[in-house]
Short mmCIF file of C-alpha atoms and ligand atoms in Angstrom, two decimals:
data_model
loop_
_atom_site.label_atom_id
_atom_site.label_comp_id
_atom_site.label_asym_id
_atom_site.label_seq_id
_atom_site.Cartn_x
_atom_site.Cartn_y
_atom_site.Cartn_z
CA UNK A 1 81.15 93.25 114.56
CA UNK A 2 84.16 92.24 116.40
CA UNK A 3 86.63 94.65 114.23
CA UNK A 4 83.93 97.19 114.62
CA UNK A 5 83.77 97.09 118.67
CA UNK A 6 87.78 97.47 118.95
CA UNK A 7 87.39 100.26 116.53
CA UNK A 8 84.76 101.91 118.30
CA UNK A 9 87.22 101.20 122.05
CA UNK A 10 89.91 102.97 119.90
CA UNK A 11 88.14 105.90 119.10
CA UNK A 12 86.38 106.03 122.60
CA UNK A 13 83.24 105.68 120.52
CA UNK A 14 80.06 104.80 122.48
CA UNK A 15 80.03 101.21 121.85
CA UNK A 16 76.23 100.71 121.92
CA UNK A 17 75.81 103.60 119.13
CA UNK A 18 78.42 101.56 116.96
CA UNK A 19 76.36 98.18 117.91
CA UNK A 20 73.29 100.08 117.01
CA UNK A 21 74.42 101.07 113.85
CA UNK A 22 75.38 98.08 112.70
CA UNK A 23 73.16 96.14 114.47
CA UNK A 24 71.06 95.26 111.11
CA UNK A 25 74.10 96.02 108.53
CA UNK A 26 74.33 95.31 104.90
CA UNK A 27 76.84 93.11 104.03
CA UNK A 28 77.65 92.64 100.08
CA UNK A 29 79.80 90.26 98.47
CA UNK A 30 81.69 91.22 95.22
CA UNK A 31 83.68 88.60 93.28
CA UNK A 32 86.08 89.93 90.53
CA UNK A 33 88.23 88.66 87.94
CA UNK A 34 90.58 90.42 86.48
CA UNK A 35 91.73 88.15 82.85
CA UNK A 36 95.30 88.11 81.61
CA UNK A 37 95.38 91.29 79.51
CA UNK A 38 98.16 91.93 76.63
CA UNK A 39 97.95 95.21 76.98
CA UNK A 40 98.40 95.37 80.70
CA UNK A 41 100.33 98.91 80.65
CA UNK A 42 97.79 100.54 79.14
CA UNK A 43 94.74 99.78 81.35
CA UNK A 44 93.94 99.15 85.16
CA UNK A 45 91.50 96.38 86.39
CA UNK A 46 90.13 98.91 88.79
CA UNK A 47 90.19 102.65 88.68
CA UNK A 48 91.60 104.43 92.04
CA UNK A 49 89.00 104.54 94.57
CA UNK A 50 88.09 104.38 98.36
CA UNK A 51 85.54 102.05 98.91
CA UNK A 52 82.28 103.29 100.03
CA UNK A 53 80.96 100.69 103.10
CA UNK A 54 82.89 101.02 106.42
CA UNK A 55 84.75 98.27 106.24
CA UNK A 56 85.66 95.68 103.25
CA UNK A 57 87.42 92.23 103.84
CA UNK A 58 89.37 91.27 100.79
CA UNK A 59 90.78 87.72 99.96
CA UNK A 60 93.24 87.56 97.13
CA UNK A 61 91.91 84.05 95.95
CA UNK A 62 94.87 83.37 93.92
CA UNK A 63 98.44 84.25 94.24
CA UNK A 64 98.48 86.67 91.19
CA UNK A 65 99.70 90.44 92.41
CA UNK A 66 97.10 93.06 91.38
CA UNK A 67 96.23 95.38 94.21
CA UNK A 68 98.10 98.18 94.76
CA UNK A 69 97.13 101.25 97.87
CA UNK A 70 98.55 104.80 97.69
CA UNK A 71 100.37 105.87 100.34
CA UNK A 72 102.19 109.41 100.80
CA UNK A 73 101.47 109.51 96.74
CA UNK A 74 102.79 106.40 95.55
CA UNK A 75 101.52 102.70 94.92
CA UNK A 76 102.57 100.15 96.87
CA UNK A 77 101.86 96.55 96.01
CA UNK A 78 99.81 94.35 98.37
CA UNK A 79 101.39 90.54 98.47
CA UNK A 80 98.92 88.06 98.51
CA UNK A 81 99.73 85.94 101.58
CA UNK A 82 97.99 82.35 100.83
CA UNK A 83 94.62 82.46 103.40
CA UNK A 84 94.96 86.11 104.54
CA UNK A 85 92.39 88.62 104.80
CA UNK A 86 93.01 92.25 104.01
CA UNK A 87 90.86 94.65 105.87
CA UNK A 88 90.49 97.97 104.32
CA UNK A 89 89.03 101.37 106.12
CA UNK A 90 86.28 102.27 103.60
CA UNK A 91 84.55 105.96 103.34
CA UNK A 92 81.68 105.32 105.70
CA UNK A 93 84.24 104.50 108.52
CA UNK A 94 86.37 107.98 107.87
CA UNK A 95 82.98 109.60 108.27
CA UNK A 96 81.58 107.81 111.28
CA UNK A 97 85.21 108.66 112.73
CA UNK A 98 84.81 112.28 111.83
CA UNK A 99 88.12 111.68 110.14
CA UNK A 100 89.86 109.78 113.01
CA UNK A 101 90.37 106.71 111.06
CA UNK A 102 90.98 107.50 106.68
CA UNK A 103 90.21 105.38 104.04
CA UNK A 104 92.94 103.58 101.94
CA UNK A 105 92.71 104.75 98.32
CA UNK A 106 93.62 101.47 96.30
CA UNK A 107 93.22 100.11 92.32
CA UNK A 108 94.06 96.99 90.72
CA UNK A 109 96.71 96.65 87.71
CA UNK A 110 96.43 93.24 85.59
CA UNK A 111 98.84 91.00 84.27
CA UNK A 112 99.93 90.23 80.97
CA UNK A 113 99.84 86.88 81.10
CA UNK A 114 98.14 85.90 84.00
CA UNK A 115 94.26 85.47 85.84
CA UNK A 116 93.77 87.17 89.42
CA UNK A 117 90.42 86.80 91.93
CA UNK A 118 89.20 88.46 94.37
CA UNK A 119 86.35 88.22 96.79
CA UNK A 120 85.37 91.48 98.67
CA UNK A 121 82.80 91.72 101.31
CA UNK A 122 81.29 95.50 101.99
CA UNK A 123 80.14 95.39 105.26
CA UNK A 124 77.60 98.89 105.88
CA UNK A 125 75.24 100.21 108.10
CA UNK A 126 71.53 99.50 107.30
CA UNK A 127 70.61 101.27 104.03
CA UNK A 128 67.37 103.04 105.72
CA UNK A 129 69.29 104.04 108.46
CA UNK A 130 70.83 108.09 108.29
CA UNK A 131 74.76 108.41 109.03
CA UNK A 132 77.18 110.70 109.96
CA UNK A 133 79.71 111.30 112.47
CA UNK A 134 79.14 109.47 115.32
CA UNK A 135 77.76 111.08 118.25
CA UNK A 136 79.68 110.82 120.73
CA UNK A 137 82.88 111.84 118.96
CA UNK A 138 81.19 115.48 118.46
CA UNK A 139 81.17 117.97 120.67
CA UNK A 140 81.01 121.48 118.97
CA UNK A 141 82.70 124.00 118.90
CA UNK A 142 86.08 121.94 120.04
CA UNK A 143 85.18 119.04 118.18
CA UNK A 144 82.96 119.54 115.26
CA UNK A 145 81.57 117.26 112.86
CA UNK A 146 83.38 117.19 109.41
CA UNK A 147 80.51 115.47 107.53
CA UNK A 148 76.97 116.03 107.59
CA UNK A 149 74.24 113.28 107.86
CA UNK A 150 72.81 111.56 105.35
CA UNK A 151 70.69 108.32 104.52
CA UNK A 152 72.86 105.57 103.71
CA UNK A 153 70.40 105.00 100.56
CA UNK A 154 71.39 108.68 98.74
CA UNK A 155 74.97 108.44 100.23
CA UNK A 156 74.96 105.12 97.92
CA UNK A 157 73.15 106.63 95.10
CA UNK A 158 75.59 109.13 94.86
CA UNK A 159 78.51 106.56 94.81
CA UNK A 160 76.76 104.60 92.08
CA UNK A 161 76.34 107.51 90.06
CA UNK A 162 79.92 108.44 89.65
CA UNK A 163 82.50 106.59 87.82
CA UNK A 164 85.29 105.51 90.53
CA UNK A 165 87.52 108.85 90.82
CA UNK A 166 90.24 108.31 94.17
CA UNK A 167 88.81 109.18 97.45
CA UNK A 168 86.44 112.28 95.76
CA UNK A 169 82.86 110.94 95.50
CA UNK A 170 81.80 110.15 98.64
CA UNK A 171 84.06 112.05 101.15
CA UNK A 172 83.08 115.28 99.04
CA UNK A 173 79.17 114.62 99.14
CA UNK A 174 79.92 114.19 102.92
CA UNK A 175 81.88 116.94 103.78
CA UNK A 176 81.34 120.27 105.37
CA UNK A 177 83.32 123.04 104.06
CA UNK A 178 83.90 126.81 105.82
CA UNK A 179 80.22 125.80 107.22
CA UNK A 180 78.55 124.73 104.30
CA UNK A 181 77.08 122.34 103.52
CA UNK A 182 79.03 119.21 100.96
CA UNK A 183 78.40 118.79 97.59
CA UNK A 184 75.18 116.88 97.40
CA UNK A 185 73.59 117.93 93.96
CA UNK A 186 76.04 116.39 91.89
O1 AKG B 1 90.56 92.93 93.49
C1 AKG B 1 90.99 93.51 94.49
O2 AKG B 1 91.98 93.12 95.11
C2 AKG B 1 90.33 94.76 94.98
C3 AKG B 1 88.91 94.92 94.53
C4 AKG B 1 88.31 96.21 94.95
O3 AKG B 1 88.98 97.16 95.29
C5 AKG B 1 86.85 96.36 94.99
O4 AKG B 1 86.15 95.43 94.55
O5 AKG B 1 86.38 97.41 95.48
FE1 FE2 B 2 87.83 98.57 96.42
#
């Protein structure tokens, strides 16, 4: 909540609607591991993807490299640093934003010889509660929103029926396109 208020300052974001939002948030803990792998140039732990919660913090539990984010079109390792947390902009913070802030498009490689961990926390809005960008970051027609709204239940549904495919799934159901409406039968 405390990453989430400077965020909101940043974007001169009404920080009660921020609060509000996240006032009774989800937050989901994922713990992967990622074996040694002979083949490791032929597969990928994880498949390119943006995560879908606003905001995920990551701790690489062991020093093993792994987890790699595109930027300007190429992957660029992430160290682990011993005790450091990565934070990582997910999908449901570029839409909140209305694009201000974009979410980091990452995937994990494995080693040949060696184990890796990781422990992710997803930290979301309440899943009965309906998104979109916030408020007070809209004011049409200077500003309009780039996303429509949606519960945070199908916006979720909709990520967990695709297979992880860069930053497509959920940015695409969001978004609003030459006034249309996104892709939301898919
Ligand atoms: O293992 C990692 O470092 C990243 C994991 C990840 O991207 C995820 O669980 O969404
Ligand atoms: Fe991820």
């Amino acid at each position: 909540m405390i990453l989430l208020g400077k965020i909101a300052r940043a974007l001169k974001m009404d920080s009660d609607e921020m609060e509000e939002l996240f006032s009774d948030c989800s937050q989901i803990m994922k713990m992967n591991y990622y074996p040694p792998c002979p083949k490791s140039k032929q597969v990928l732990g994880i498949s390119p993807h943006s995560d879908a919660a606003a905001l995920t913090i990551l701790l690489q539990v062991n020093e093993t490299d792994g987890l790699q984010i595109r930027k300007d079109g190429k992957w660029v390792p992430v160290k682990p640093i011993p005790g450091a947390l990565i934070v990582n902009i997910g999908d449901m913070l570029e839409i909140l934003s209305n694009g201000a802030y974009s979410s980091i498009e990452h995937r994990v490689i494995v080693n040949p010889t060696i184990e890796r961990l990781s422990i992710a926390t997803f930290h979301s809005i309440n899943p009965d509660a309906e998104f979109g960008p916030a408020h007070s970051l809209i004011d049409p027609p200077h500003k309009p929103a780039l996303f429509r709204r949606e519960t945070a239940e199908k916006y979720y549904q909709n990520f967990f029926a695709h297979k992880l495919n860069g930053k497509t799934t959920n940015l695409d159901f969001m978004r609003i396109q030459n006034g249309l409406r996104g892709n939301h039968s898919s």
